[in-house]
Amino acid sequence: MLISIVIITYNRSKELLECINSISKQDYQNYEIIIVDQNSPDDTQKMVKSINDKRIKYFYQKKNLGVAGGRNYGVKNANGEIIVHIDDDAEFKKD
């Protein structure tokens, strides 16, 4: 069963990387990560594109859609049977 993990981000590349790393350490590996970047002026786009993981889908928004708009955009681009939302500054615990 594919799980879609939707992350909305704005100008938090360091925290986002820690979030992505916590996801990658899970035992369950059948997931995709949908990142909706809300027009970050920092190096978020460069950082995400440097990660070599085909499960990551990156969407850059020229206009900040807000949390609800960003989540809705992420859900529209998700393929999973289960959709999970996580904040860019949060981390999944192992398992």
mmCIF file of C-alpha atoms in Angstrom:
data_model
loop_
_atom_site.group_PDB
_atom_site.id
_atom_site.type_symbol
_atom_site.label_atom_id
_atom_site.label_comp_id
_atom_site.label_asym_id
_atom_site.label_seq_id
_atom_site.Cartn_x
_atom_site.Cartn_y
_atom_site.Cartn_z
ATOM 1 C CA MET A 1 0.000 0.000 0.000
ATOM 2 C CA LEU A 2 1.469 3.344 -1.091
ATOM 3 C CA ILE A 3 1.499 6.138 1.487
ATOM 4 C CA SER A 4 1.727 9.754 0.330
ATOM 5 C CA ILE A 5 3.439 12.075 2.802
ATOM 6 C CA VAL A 6 2.617 15.726 2.099
ATOM 7 C CA ILE A 7 4.983 18.382 3.435
ATOM 8 C CA ILE A 8 4.332 22.104 3.051
ATOM 9 C CA THR A 9 7.462 24.214 3.426
ATOM 10 C CA TYR A 10 8.578 27.813 3.404
ATOM 11 C CA ASN A 11 12.159 28.898 3.985
ATOM 12 C CA ARG A 12 13.151 25.983 6.243
ATOM 13 C CA SER A 13 15.584 23.905 4.211
ATOM 14 C CA LYS A 14 17.504 22.637 7.257
ATOM 15 C CA GLU A 15 14.376 21.554 9.108
ATOM 16 C CA LEU A 16 12.917 20.045 5.931
ATOM 17 C CA LEU A 17 16.046 17.959 5.390
ATOM 18 C CA GLU A 18 15.796 16.607 8.946
ATOM 19 C CA CYS A 19 12.126 15.789 8.332
ATOM 20 C CA ILE A 20 12.945 13.948 5.084
ATOM 21 C CA ASN A 21 15.771 12.062 6.794
ATOM 22 C CA SER A 22 13.431 10.937 9.579
ATOM 23 C CA ILE A 23 11.004 9.578 6.976
ATOM 24 C CA SER A 24 13.750 7.694 5.149
ATOM 25 C CA LYS A 25 14.720 5.873 8.370
ATOM 26 C CA GLN A 26 11.330 4.171 8.689
ATOM 27 C CA ASP A 27 10.990 0.416 8.278
ATOM 28 C CA TYR A 28 8.044 0.894 5.923
ATOM 29 C CA GLN A 29 9.443 2.110 2.607
ATOM 30 C CA ASN A 30 6.464 2.117 0.228
ATOM 31 C CA TYR A 31 5.829 5.850 0.289
ATOM 32 C CA GLU A 32 6.163 9.001 -1.739
ATOM 33 C CA ILE A 33 7.022 12.409 -0.353
ATOM 34 C CA ILE A 34 5.133 15.338 -1.835
ATOM 35 C CA ILE A 35 6.920 18.608 -1.049
ATOM 36 C CA VAL A 36 5.017 21.811 -1.730
ATOM 37 C CA ASP A 37 7.447 24.732 -1.512
ATOM 38 C CA GLN A 38 5.594 27.985 -0.903
ATOM 39 C CA ASN A 39 8.050 30.272 -2.747
ATOM 40 C CA SER A 40 11.009 29.848 -0.376
ATOM 41 C CA PRO A 41 13.812 32.383 -0.948
ATOM 42 C CA ASP A 42 16.412 30.121 0.708
ATOM 43 C CA ASP A 43 18.127 27.027 -0.736
ATOM 44 C CA THR A 44 15.141 24.691 -0.270
ATOM 45 C CA GLN A 45 14.807 23.873 -3.965
ATOM 46 C CA LYS A 46 18.528 23.159 -4.371
ATOM 47 C CA MET A 47 18.591 21.001 -1.235
ATOM 48 C CA VAL A 48 15.575 18.909 -2.278
ATOM 49 C CA LYS A 49 16.883 18.402 -5.806
ATOM 50 C CA SER A 50 20.223 17.209 -4.393
ATOM 51 C CA ILE A 51 18.504 14.250 -2.702
ATOM 52 C CA ASN A 52 18.676 11.196 -4.931
ATOM 53 C CA ASP A 53 15.320 9.600 -4.145
ATOM 54 C CA LYS A 54 12.729 9.066 -6.867
ATOM 55 C CA ARG A 55 9.996 8.902 -4.240
ATOM 56 C CA ILE A 56 10.315 12.653 -3.669
ATOM 57 C CA LYS A 57 8.066 14.892 -5.756
ATOM 58 C CA TYR A 58 8.900 18.581 -5.503
ATOM 59 C CA PHE A 59 6.445 21.335 -6.403
ATOM 60 C CA TYR A 60 7.493 24.988 -6.301
ATOM 61 C CA GLN A 61 4.693 27.502 -5.926
ATOM 62 C CA LYS A 62 5.311 31.050 -7.149
ATOM 63 C CA LYS A 63 2.547 32.207 -4.819
ATOM 64 C CA ASN A 64 2.222 31.172 -1.181
ATOM 65 C CA LEU A 65 -1.057 29.255 -1.008
ATOM 66 C CA GLY A 66 -1.122 29.089 2.792
ATOM 67 C CA VAL A 67 -1.197 25.862 4.748
ATOM 68 C CA ALA A 68 -4.634 24.701 3.570
ATOM 69 C CA GLY A 69 -3.997 25.600 -0.067
ATOM 70 C CA GLY A 70 -0.586 23.934 0.006
ATOM 71 C CA ARG A 71 -1.966 20.760 1.552
ATOM 72 C CA ASN A 72 -4.784 20.630 -0.978
ATOM 73 C CA TYR A 73 -2.261 21.041 -3.796
ATOM 74 C CA GLY A 74 -0.153 18.219 -2.321
ATOM 75 C CA VAL A 75 -3.163 15.914 -2.024
ATOM 76 C CA LYS A 76 -4.116 16.580 -5.661
ATOM 77 C CA ASN A 77 -0.647 15.397 -6.699
ATOM 78 C CA ALA A 78 -0.561 12.364 -4.413
ATOM 79 C CA ASN A 79 -0.908 8.781 -5.618
ATOM 80 C CA GLY A 80 -1.105 6.983 -2.286
ATOM 81 C CA GLU A 81 -4.010 5.108 -0.800
ATOM 82 C CA ILE A 82 -3.211 6.781 2.515
ATOM 83 C CA ILE A 83 -2.282 10.459 2.785
ATOM 84 C CA VAL A 84 -0.291 11.790 5.719
ATOM 85 C CA HIS A 85 0.495 15.416 6.473
ATOM 86 C CA ILE A 86 3.620 16.368 8.406
ATOM 87 C CA ASP A 87 5.018 19.819 9.128
ATOM 88 C CA ASP A 88 8.443 20.625 7.682
ATOM 89 C CA ASP A 89 9.905 21.083 11.160
ATOM 90 C CA ALA A 90 8.586 17.779 12.535
ATOM 91 C CA GLU A 91 10.201 14.365 12.514
ATOM 92 C CA PHE A 92 8.839 10.833 12.434
ATOM 93 C CA LYS A 93 9.969 8.558 15.218
ATOM 94 C CA LYS A 94 11.422 5.224 14.103
ATOM 95 C CA ASP A 95 8.670 2.689 13.304
#
